[in-house]
Amino acid sequence: MLSRFMSGSVRNLEREYNCTVRLLDDTEYTCTIQRDAKGQYLFDLICHNLNLLEKDYFGIRYVDPDKQRHWLEFTKSIAKQMKSQPPFTMCLRVKFYPPDPASLKEEITRYLVFLQLKRDLYHGRLLCKTSDAAMLAAYILQAEIGDYDPGKHPEGYSSKFQFFPKHSEKLERRIADIHKTELIGQKPEISERNFLQKAQMLETYGVDPHPCKDVSGNPAFLAFTPFGFVVLQGNKRVHFLKWNEVTKLKFEGKTFHIYANQKEDKKIILTYFAPTPEACKHLWKCGVENQAFYKLEKSSQVRTVSSSNLFFKGSRFRYSGRVAKEVMEQSAKIKREPPEIHRAGLVPSRSCPSITHGPRLSSVPRTRRRAVHISIMEGLESLRDSAHSTPVRSVSHGESFIPRSRSQVADTSEGMAVISDEAYSPSDSVLPTPVAEHSMELAVSRQINGAPCSIEEEKESEASTSMHGERGDFGADSRSAQEGAGGDSALSEVEQVNKFVLSVLRLLLVTIGLLFVLLLLLIILTESDLDIAFLTDIRQTPEFEQFHYEYFCPLRRWFACKLRWVGGLLINK
C-alpha cells in the first residue's frame, strides 16, 4: 500500500514542475504547473497576478543552454520548448512596444512599459542624445524619489543611481538640476507618463537589437519597432523601412533577407548575417510577429509564413494573437476601477541599481577613469568609422498608429538619422553566445560601474555592463571585421560556394525525382490493364500508339536484352 502511494506521488511530481518568472520590477513569480501546460496558461497566471488586462504587448522570454534568447510560444507546450531541465526560469518583458505608450488605457500598463524602457535605457538599447538622456533620467528620479528635498538629498544624490551604461559628472549635475527646478510637484504617474512621451520620440524607441554584420562585414544592429524595420550602425540609423513597405522576410542558415517595395515601384533587398543559424531564425520569427502585429488590420488576416523555397527546406511559423488595432479597440472597452500599483521606489533593482550595489565610475581614481574613458572613446570612434552600409534613403514614419508629433519629427529627417552622440552598442545581453575569454574583463567592468555580476542575470540575458564591458563580446566581432576583413570575405566566399553546390544537388535530385515519376506514369500507361477512362482515351490516340510501337517496345526489348546479359554474367561467375 505504501509503495503504491509512493509510486503515485512520484508520478505526480514527474507531471509537474516549478517555473520562476522574473517580472519587470525584478520581483519573482514562482508557480507549479503541469508538464503538458502550454505557454498561454503560464502567461495568464502572470497577468492575473499583476491584474493586467492590456497584456497583448507583453511576452515571456527565456534563454536556452546555448545562450540564445527565445520568446515563449503560447500555443505550444512549455516543456517541449525548453531545452533545459526544470525548474525553468524566464522573464516577463515587453514584446510589442505600444506605438503611443503614454495613451495606454490603464496606469498599470503604462507603469510596466515605463519599467521596460527604464531597463532599455540602462542597458543601452534606448540610446539618445545627452540632452534627452538628462531629461529621461530626471523623470525617473522624480518618479522614484519624489520632489527634491535638501534634507534628504545631499549634494551628488543623483550619482547614487545609474541610469545609463556609463555616466559623466556633467550629466549627473544636469540630471540633478532638472530634478530640482523643472519637475517639482509631479506625481509618480505624471512623471512616468512624461517619460513615455519623451521616450517614444526617440529613434531607438522599441528597439530590441539583434547583432549582425552587413555584406561588407561591418557590425550592425537589426531591430523591429512599432513603425518598421531599422538598421543601426555606429551612431546612426542607416535604414528604415515602414511596415507597409516590407513585403517579405526570409532566412537561410545565418543569412537574413528583407524584401521591400519603396516609392515609385522601387524594389530593394537588404542582406545581413547573424552570428548563428539559431540567432537568424530567432530574428526571422521576431520580424514575422512584429510585421503581423503592427501591419495587419485583423488577426484573421494572419497567414502561416515559410522561409523555404523550391530547393531549400525552411521553417514555417504563424503568429498567434491579436494585432495592434484589435488590442487598442479592446483596450478602449475596459471599464473598471484602476488597480493599485505597488511601485518599487528606492528598492534596489537590477535595471537601475543604487550605490548599495557597489562603487560607481566616480569612485574610481581620476587617472583610472580617464584611461577607461579614452579606451571607450577609441572603441566608439572605431565602430563609428566602420559604420558604413548600403546606400541610405530618406523615409518618414507615416504609419496609421504613429502619434502625430512623432510623424512630424520623422518627416523632417533626411538621409541618415543620427540617434546619439555615441555609437549604438547595447550590453552583451543582446548576444546569443558568450565569449569566455572576456569574462574576467566583464566582471571587473561591472564592479567598477556598480552593475550586478550575477551568473543568473547573465543566463537571463539581462546582465548589465559598462560601455567598456559592452564591447567585450561584440567588440571582438568589430575588431575581427576591421583587422581580418580578408578572412571574413574568404569565409563568406566558401559559404556561397557551399550554398551553390547544395542548390545544384537539390536541383539534380528534384530533376531525377520528376523523371522517375514520369517513368512510372509511362509504365502505367503502356503496361497496366487499368480500366480508367482517361487512360483508355490516351491509349487509343494515334500518337500514343505510334510512340508505343516505334519507341517504347524497342526500348523495352533492349533493356530486357541487357538485363538477360547481365544475369548471364552473374550466373556464369
Coordinates of N, CA, C and O in Angstrom, one line a residue, residues 25-174:
D25 N 9.8 44.5 -12.4 CA 10.4 45.2 -11.3 C 11.4 44.4 -10.5 O 11.7 44.7 -9.4
D26 N 11.8 43.3 -11.2 CA 12.8 42.3 -10.6 C 12.3 41.5 -9.5 O 13.1 40.8 -8.8
T27 N 11.0 41.5 -9.2 CA 10.5 40.5 -8.3 C 10.3 39.3 -9.1 O 10.3 39.3 -10.3
E28 N 10.0 38.2 -8.3 CA 9.9 36.9 -9.0 C 8.6 36.2 -8.7 O 8.1 36.3 -7.5
Y29 N 8.0 35.6 -9.7 CA 6.7 34.9 -9.5 C 7.0 33.5 -9.8 O 7.5 33.1 -10.9
T30 N 6.7 32.6 -8.8 CA 7.0 31.2 -8.9 C 5.7 30.4 -8.8 O 4.8 30.7 -7.9
C31 N 5.6 29.4 -9.6 CA 4.3 28.6 -9.6 C 4.7 27.2 -10.0 O 5.8 26.9 -10.6
T32 N 3.8 26.3 -9.8 CA 3.9 24.9 -10.2 C 2.8 24.6 -11.2 O 1.7 24.8 -11.0
I33 N 3.3 24.1 -12.4 CA 2.4 23.9 -13.5 C 2.6 22.5 -14.0 O 3.6 21.8 -13.8
Q34 N 1.6 22.0 -14.7 CA 1.6 20.6 -15.3 C 2.6 20.6 -16.4 O 2.9 21.6 -17.1
R35 N 3.2 19.4 -16.6 CA 4.2 19.2 -17.6 C 3.6 19.5 -19.0 O 4.4 19.9 -19.9
D36 N 2.4 19.2 -19.3 CA 1.8 19.4 -20.6 C 1.2 20.8 -20.7 O 0.5 21.1 -21.7
A37 N 1.4 21.7 -19.7 CA 0.8 23.1 -19.8 C 1.4 23.9 -21.0 O 2.6 23.8 -21.2
K38 N 0.6 24.6 -21.6 CA 1.0 25.5 -22.7 C 1.5 26.9 -22.2 O 1.2 27.3 -21.1
G39 N 2.2 27.6 -23.1 CA 2.7 28.9 -22.7 C 1.5 29.9 -22.3 O 1.7 30.7 -21.4
Q40 N 0.4 29.7 -22.9 CA -0.7 30.7 -22.6 C -1.2 30.5 -21.2 O -1.5 31.5 -20.6
Y41 N -1.1 29.3 -20.6 CA -1.6 29.1 -19.3 C -0.6 29.9 -18.3 O -1.1 30.6 -17.4
L42 N 0.7 29.7 -18.5 CA 1.6 30.5 -17.6 C 1.5 32.0 -17.8 O 1.5 32.7 -16.8
F43 N 1.3 32.4 -19.0 CA 1.2 33.9 -19.2 C -0.1 34.4 -18.6 O -0.1 35.5 -18.0
D44 N -1.2 33.7 -18.6 CA -2.4 34.1 -18.0 C -2.3 34.2 -16.5 O -2.8 35.0 -15.8
L45 N -1.5 33.2 -15.9 CA -1.3 33.2 -14.5 C -0.5 34.5 -14.1 O -0.9 35.2 -13.1
I46 N 0.5 34.9 -14.8 CA 1.3 36.1 -14.5 C 0.4 37.3 -14.6 O 0.4 38.2 -13.8
C47 N -0.4 37.4 -15.7 CA -1.2 38.6 -15.9 C -2.3 38.7 -14.8 O -2.6 39.8 -14.4
H48 N -2.8 37.6 -14.4 CA -3.8 37.6 -13.3 C -3.1 38.1 -12.0 O -3.7 38.9 -11.2
N49 N -1.9 37.6 -11.8 CA -1.1 38.1 -10.6 C -0.9 39.6 -10.6 O -0.9 40.2 -9.6
L50 N -0.6 40.1 -11.8 CA -0.3 41.6 -12.0 C -1.6 42.4 -12.1 O -1.5 43.6 -12.2
N51 N -2.7 41.7 -12.3 CA -4.0 42.4 -12.5 C -3.9 43.2 -13.8 O -4.3 44.4 -13.9
L52 N -3.3 42.6 -14.8 CA -3.1 43.2 -16.1 C -4.1 42.8 -17.2 O -4.2 41.6 -17.4
L53 N -4.8 43.7 -17.8 CA -5.7 43.4 -18.9 C -5.1 43.7 -20.3 O -5.4 42.9 -21.2
E54 N -4.4 44.7 -20.4 CA -3.8 45.1 -21.7 C -2.5 44.3 -21.8 O -1.4 44.8 -21.8
K55 N -2.6 43.0 -22.0 CA -1.5 42.0 -21.9 C -0.9 41.7 -23.2 O 0.2 41.0 -23.3
D56 N -1.5 42.1 -24.3 CA -1.0 41.7 -25.6 C 0.3 42.3 -26.0 O 1.0 41.8 -26.9
Y57 N 0.7 43.3 -25.3 CA 2.0 44.0 -25.6 C 3.2 43.2 -24.9 O 4.3 43.5 -25.3
F58 N 2.9 42.2 -24.1 CA 3.9 41.6 -23.3 C 4.1 40.1 -23.7 O 3.3 39.6 -24.4
G59 N 5.3 39.6 -23.3 CA 5.6 38.2 -23.6 C 6.5 37.7 -22.6 O 7.0 38.4 -21.7
I60 N 6.8 36.4 -22.7 CA 7.7 35.7 -21.8 C 9.0 35.3 -22.6 O 8.9 34.6 -23.6
R61 N 10.1 35.7 -22.1 CA 11.4 35.4 -22.8 C 12.2 34.4 -21.9 O 12.2 34.5 -20.7
Y62 N 12.9 33.5 -22.6 CA 13.7 32.6 -21.9 C 15.0 32.4 -22.7 O 15.1 32.8 -23.9
V63 N 16.0 31.9 -22.1 CA 17.3 31.7 -22.7 C 17.7 30.2 -22.7 O 17.6 29.6 -21.6
D64 N 18.1 29.6 -23.8 CA 18.4 28.2 -23.9 C 19.8 28.0 -23.4 O 20.6 28.9 -23.1
P65 N 20.3 26.7 -23.2 CA 21.6 26.5 -22.7 C 22.7 27.1 -23.6 O 23.9 27.3 -23.1
D66 N 22.4 27.3 -24.9 CA 23.4 27.9 -25.8 C 23.4 29.5 -25.7 O 24.0 30.1 -26.6
K67 N 22.7 30.0 -24.7 CA 22.6 31.5 -24.5 C 21.8 32.2 -25.7 O 22.0 33.4 -25.9
Q68 N 21.0 31.4 -26.4 CA 20.2 32.0 -27.4 C 18.8 32.4 -26.8 O 18.2 31.6 -26.2
R69 N 18.4 33.6 -27.0 CA 17.1 34.1 -26.5 C 16.0 33.6 -27.3 O 16.1 33.5 -28.6
H70 N 14.8 33.4 -26.7 CA 13.6 33.0 -27.4 C 12.4 33.6 -26.7 O 12.4 33.9 -25.5
W71 N 11.3 33.8 -27.5 CA 10.0 34.2 -26.9 C 9.2 32.9 -26.8 O 9.1 32.1 -27.7
L72 N 8.6 32.7 -25.6 CA 7.8 31.5 -25.4 C 6.6 31.6 -26.2 O 5.8 32.6 -26.3
E73 N 6.3 30.5 -27.0 CA 5.2 30.4 -27.9 C 4.0 29.9 -27.0 O 4.1 28.9 -26.4
F74 N 2.9 30.7 -27.0 CA 1.8 30.4 -26.2 C 0.9 29.2 -26.6 O 0.2 28.6 -25.8
T75 N 1.0 28.8 -27.9 CA 0.2 27.7 -28.4 C 0.9 26.4 -28.2 O 0.3 25.3 -28.6
K76 N 2.1 26.4 -27.7 CA 2.9 25.1 -27.6 C 3.2 24.8 -26.2 O 3.2 25.7 -25.3
S77 N 3.5 23.6 -25.9 CA 3.8 23.1 -24.6 C 5.1 23.8 -24.1 O 6.1 23.9 -24.9
I78 N 5.1 24.2 -22.8 CA 6.3 24.8 -22.3 C 7.5 23.9 -22.2 O 8.6 24.2 -22.6
A79 N 7.2 22.6 -21.7 CA 8.3 21.7 -21.6 C 9.0 21.3 -22.9 O 10.2 21.1 -23.0
K80 N 8.2 21.3 -24.0 CA 8.7 21.0 -25.3 C 9.6 22.1 -25.9 O 10.4 21.9 -26.7
Q81 N 9.3 23.3 -25.5 CA 10.1 24.5 -26.0 C 11.4 24.6 -25.2 O 12.4 25.1 -25.8
M82 N 11.4 24.3 -23.9 CA 12.6 24.5 -23.1 C 13.6 23.3 -23.4 O 13.3 22.2 -23.4
K83 N 14.8 23.7 -23.7 CA 15.9 22.7 -23.9 C 16.6 22.3 -22.7 O 17.4 21.4 -22.7
S84 N 16.3 23.0 -21.6 CA 17.0 22.6 -20.3 C 16.0 21.8 -19.4 O 14.8 21.6 -19.8
Q85 N 16.5 21.4 -18.3 CA 15.7 20.6 -17.4 C 15.0 21.6 -16.3 O 15.6 22.6 -16.0
P86 N 13.8 21.2 -15.8 CA 13.2 22.0 -14.8 C 14.0 22.0 -13.5 O 14.8 21.1 -13.3
P87 N 13.8 23.0 -12.6 CA 12.9 24.2 -12.8 C 13.3 25.2 -13.8 O 14.5 25.4 -14.0
F88 N 12.4 25.8 -14.4 CA 12.6 26.8 -15.5 C 12.6 28.2 -15.0 O 11.8 28.5 -14.1
T89 N 13.4 29.0 -15.6 CA 13.5 30.4 -15.2 C 13.3 31.3 -16.5 O 14.0 31.0 -17.5
M90 N 12.4 32.2 -16.4 CA 12.1 33.0 -17.6 C 11.9 34.5 -17.1 O 11.9 34.8 -15.9
C91 N 11.6 35.4 -18.1 CA 11.4 36.8 -17.8 C 10.2 37.3 -18.5 O 9.9 36.9 -19.6
L92 N 9.4 38.2 -17.8 CA 8.3 38.9 -18.4 C 8.9 40.2 -19.0 O 9.5 41.0 -18.3
R93 N 8.7 40.4 -20.3 CA 9.2 41.6 -20.9 C 8.2 42.2 -21.9 O 7.2 41.5 -22.3
V94 N 8.4 43.4 -22.3 CA 7.5 44.0 -23.4 C 8.0 43.4 -24.7 O 9.1 43.5 -25.1
K95 N 7.1 42.7 -25.4 CA 7.4 42.1 -26.7 C 7.0 43.0 -27.8 O 7.8 43.1 -28.8
F96 N 5.9 43.6 -27.8 CA 5.4 44.6 -28.8 C 5.3 46.0 -28.1 O 4.3 46.2 -27.3
Y97 N 6.1 46.9 -28.5 CA 6.1 48.2 -27.8 C 4.9 49.0 -28.4 O 4.7 49.0 -29.6
P98 N 4.1 49.6 -27.5 CA 2.9 50.4 -27.9 C 3.4 51.5 -28.8 O 4.3 52.2 -28.5
P99 N 2.7 51.8 -29.9 CA 3.1 52.9 -30.8 C 3.0 54.3 -30.0 O 3.7 55.2 -30.3
D100 N 2.0 54.4 -29.1 CA 1.9 55.6 -28.3 C 1.7 55.2 -26.8 O 0.6 55.1 -26.3
P101 N 2.8 54.9 -26.1 CA 2.7 54.3 -24.8 C 2.0 55.2 -23.8 O 1.3 54.7 -22.8
A102 N 2.1 56.5 -23.9 CA 1.5 57.5 -23.0 C 0.0 57.5 -23.0 O -0.7 57.9 -22.1
S103 N -0.6 57.0 -24.1 CA -2.0 56.9 -24.3 C -2.7 55.6 -24.0 O -3.8 55.3 -24.3
L104 N -1.9 54.7 -23.3 CA -2.4 53.4 -22.9 C -3.6 53.6 -22.0 O -3.6 54.6 -21.2
K105 N -4.5 52.7 -22.0 CA -5.8 52.9 -21.2 C -5.5 52.9 -19.7 O -6.0 53.8 -19.0
E106 N -4.8 51.9 -19.2 CA -4.6 51.7 -17.8 C -3.2 52.1 -17.3 O -2.2 51.9 -18.0
E107 N -3.2 52.6 -16.1 CA -1.9 53.1 -15.5 C -1.0 51.9 -15.2 O 0.2 52.1 -15.4
I108 N -1.5 50.8 -14.9 CA -0.7 49.6 -14.6 C 0.1 49.2 -15.8 O 1.3 48.9 -15.8
T109 N -0.5 49.3 -17.0 CA 0.2 49.0 -18.3 C 1.2 50.0 -18.6 O 2.4 49.7 -19.0
R110 N 0.9 51.3 -18.3 CA 1.9 52.4 -18.6 C 3.1 52.2 -17.6 O 4.3 52.4 -18.0
Y111 N 2.8 51.8 -16.4 CA 3.9 51.6 -15.4 C 4.8 50.4 -15.9 O 6.1 50.6 -15.8
L112 N 4.3 49.3 -16.3 CA 5.1 48.2 -16.8 C 5.9 48.6 -18.0 O 7.1 48.2 -18.1
V113 N 5.3 49.3 -18.9 CA 6.1 49.8 -20.1 C 7.2 50.8 -19.7 O 8.3 50.8 -20.2
F114 N 6.9 51.6 -18.7 CA 7.9 52.5 -18.1 C 9.1 51.7 -17.5 O 10.3 52.1 -17.8
L115 N 8.8 50.6 -16.8 CA 9.9 49.8 -16.3 C 10.7 49.2 -17.4 O 12.0 49.1 -17.3
Q116 N 10.1 48.7 -18.4 CA 10.8 48.2 -19.6 C 11.7 49.2 -20.2 O 12.9 48.9 -20.5
L117 N 11.2 50.4 -20.4 CA 12.0 51.5 -21.1 C 13.1 51.9 -20.2 O 14.2 52.3 -20.6
K118 N 12.9 51.9 -18.9 CA 14.0 52.3 -17.9 C 15.1 51.2 -18.0 O 16.3 51.5 -18.0
R119 N 14.7 50.0 -18.2 CA 15.7 48.9 -18.3 C 16.4 49.0 -19.7 O 17.6 48.9 -19.7
D120 N 15.7 49.4 -20.7 CA 16.3 49.6 -22.0 C 17.3 50.7 -22.0 O 18.4 50.7 -22.6
L121 N 17.0 51.8 -21.2 CA 17.9 52.9 -21.1 C 19.1 52.5 -20.4 O 20.2 52.9 -20.8
Y122 N 19.0 51.7 -19.4 CA 20.2 51.3 -18.6 C 21.1 50.3 -19.4 O 22.3 50.4 -19.2
H123 N 20.5 49.5 -20.2 CA 21.3 48.5 -20.9 C 21.8 49.1 -22.3 O 22.5 48.4 -23.0
G124 N 21.5 50.3 -22.6 CA 22.0 51.0 -23.8 C 21.1 50.7 -25.0 O 21.5 51.0 -26.1
R125 N 20.0 50.0 -24.9 CA 19.1 49.8 -26.0 C 18.4 51.0 -26.4 O 18.2 51.3 -27.6
L126 N 17.9 51.8 -25.4 CA 17.3 53.1 -25.7 C 18.3 54.2 -25.7 O 18.5 54.9 -24.7
L127 N 19.0 54.4 -26.8 CA 20.1 55.3 -26.9 C 19.6 56.7 -27.4 O 18.7 56.7 -28.2
C128 N 20.1 57.7 -26.8 CA 19.7 59.1 -27.2 C 20.8 60.1 -27.0 O 21.8 59.7 -26.4
K129 N 20.5 61.3 -27.4 CA 21.5 62.4 -27.2 C 21.5 62.8 -25.8 O 20.6 62.5 -25.0
T130 N 22.6 63.5 -25.4 CA 22.8 63.8 -24.0 C 21.7 64.7 -23.4 O 21.2 64.5 -22.3
S131 N 21.1 65.6 -24.2 CA 20.1 66.5 -23.7 C 18.8 65.7 -23.4 O 18.2 65.9 -22.4
D132 N 18.5 64.7 -24.2 CA 17.3 63.8 -24.0 C 17.6 62.9 -22.8 O 16.7 62.6 -22.0
A133 N 18.8 62.4 -22.7 CA 19.2 61.5 -21.7 C 19.0 62.1 -20.3 O 18.5 61.5 -19.4
A134 N 19.4 63.4 -20.1 CA 19.3 64.1 -18.9 C 17.8 64.2 -18.5 O 17.4 64.0 -17.3
M135 N 16.9 64.5 -19.4 CA 15.5 64.7 -19.2 C 14.9 63.4 -18.8 O 14.1 63.3 -17.8
L136 N 15.2 62.3 -19.5 CA 14.7 61.0 -19.2 C 15.1 60.5 -17.8 O 14.3 60.0 -17.0
A137 N 16.3 60.7 -17.4 CA 16.8 60.3 -16.1 C 16.2 61.2 -15.0 O 15.8 60.6 -13.9
A138 N 15.9 62.4 -15.3 CA 15.3 63.3 -14.3 C 13.8 62.8 -14.0 O 13.3 62.8 -12.9
Y139 N 13.1 62.4 -15.1 CA 11.8 61.9 -14.9 C 11.8 60.6 -14.0 O 10.9 60.4 -13.2
I140 N 12.8 59.7 -14.3 CA 12.9 58.5 -13.5 C 13.2 58.9 -12.0 O 12.6 58.3 -11.1
L141 N 14.0 59.9 -11.8 CA 14.4 60.3 -10.4 C 13.1 60.9 -9.7 O 12.9 60.5 -8.6
Q142 N 12.4 61.7 -10.4 CA 11.1 62.2 -9.9 C 10.1 61.2 -9.6 O 9.4 61.2 -8.5
A143 N 10.0 60.2 -10.4 CA 9.0 59.1 -10.2 C 9.4 58.2 -9.0 O 8.5 57.7 -8.4
E144 N 10.7 58.1 -8.8 CA 11.1 57.1 -7.7 C 11.4 57.8 -6.4 O 11.1 57.1 -5.4
I145 N 11.8 59.0 -6.3 CA 12.1 59.6 -5.0 C 11.3 60.9 -4.7 O 11.4 61.4 -3.6
G146 N 10.5 61.3 -5.7 CA 9.6 62.4 -5.5 C 10.4 63.8 -5.6 O 11.5 63.8 -6.3
D147 N 9.8 64.8 -5.0 CA 10.4 66.2 -5.1 C 11.8 66.2 -4.4 O 12.1 65.5 -3.5
Y148 N 12.6 67.1 -4.9 CA 13.9 67.3 -4.3 C 13.7 67.9 -2.9 O 13.0 68.9 -2.7
D149 N 14.4 67.3 -1.9 CA 14.4 67.8 -0.5 C 15.8 67.9 -0.1 O 16.6 66.9 0.0
P150 N 16.3 69.1 0.2 CA 17.7 69.3 0.6 C 18.1 68.5 1.8 O 19.2 68.0 2.0
G151 N 17.1 68.2 2.7 CA 17.4 67.4 3.9 C 17.6 66.0 3.6 O 18.4 65.3 4.3
K152 N 16.9 65.5 2.6 CA 17.0 64.0 2.3 C 18.0 63.8 1.1 O 18.5 62.7 1.0
H153 N 18.2 64.8 0.3 CA 19.0 64.6 -0.9 C 20.3 65.5 -0.9 O 20.2 66.6 -1.3
P154 N 21.4 65.0 -0.3 CA 22.6 65.8 -0.3 C 23.2 66.0 -1.6 O 22.7 65.5 -2.7
E155 N 24.3 66.7 -1.7 CA 25.0 67.0 -2.9 C 25.5 65.7 -3.6 O 26.0 64.8 -2.9
G156 N 25.2 65.6 -4.8 CA 25.6 64.4 -5.6 C 24.6 63.3 -5.4 O 25.0 62.1 -5.7
Y157 N 23.4 63.5 -5.0 CA 22.5 62.4 -4.8 C 22.1 61.7 -6.0 O 21.8 60.5 -6.0
S158 N 22.2 62.4 -7.2 CA 21.8 61.7 -8.4 C 22.8 60.7 -8.9 O 22.5 59.8 -9.7
S159 N 24.0 60.8 -8.3 CA 25.1 59.8 -8.7 C 24.9 58.4 -8.0 O 25.5 57.5 -8.3
K160 N 23.9 58.4 -7.1 CA 23.6 57.1 -6.5 C 22.8 56.2 -7.4 O 22.6 55.0 -7.1
F161 N 22.3 56.7 -8.5 CA 21.6 55.9 -9.4 C 22.3 55.8 -10.8 O 22.9 56.8 -11.2
Q162 N 22.3 54.7 -11.4 CA 22.9 54.5 -12.7 C 21.9 54.3 -13.7 O 21.3 53.2 -13.8
F163 N 21.6 55.3 -14.5 CA 20.5 55.3 -15.4 C 21.0 54.8 -16.8 O 20.2 54.3 -17.6
F164 N 22.3 54.9 -17.1 CA 22.8 54.6 -18.4 C 24.0 53.6 -18.2 O 24.5 53.4 -17.1
P165 N 24.5 53.0 -19.3 CA 25.7 52.2 -19.2 C 26.9 52.9 -18.6 O 27.7 52.3 -18.0
K166 N 27.0 54.2 -18.9 CA 28.1 55.0 -18.3 C 27.6 56.4 -18.1 O 26.8 56.9 -18.8
H167 N 28.2 57.0 -17.0 CA 27.8 58.3 -16.6 C 29.0 59.2 -16.8 O 30.1 58.8 -16.9
S168 N 28.7 60.5 -16.7 CA 29.7 61.6 -16.6 C 29.2 62.5 -15.5 O 28.0 62.6 -15.2
E169 N 30.1 63.2 -14.8 CA 29.8 64.1 -13.8 C 28.9 65.2 -14.3 O 28.0 65.7 -13.6
K170 N 29.2 65.7 -15.5 CA 28.4 66.8 -16.1 C 27.0 66.3 -16.3 O 26.0 67.1 -16.0
L171 N 26.8 65.1 -16.8 CA 25.4 64.6 -17.0 C 24.7 64.5 -15.7 O 23.5 64.8 -15.6
E172 N 25.4 64.0 -14.6 CA 24.8 63.9 -13.3 C 24.3 65.2 -12.8 O 23.2 65.3 -12.2
R173 N 25.1 66.2 -13.0 CA 24.8 67.6 -12.5 C 23.5 68.1 -13.3 O 22.6 68.7 -12.7
R174 N 23.5 67.8 -14.6 CA 22.4 68.3 -15.4 C 21.1 67.6 -14.9 O 20.0 68.2 -14.9

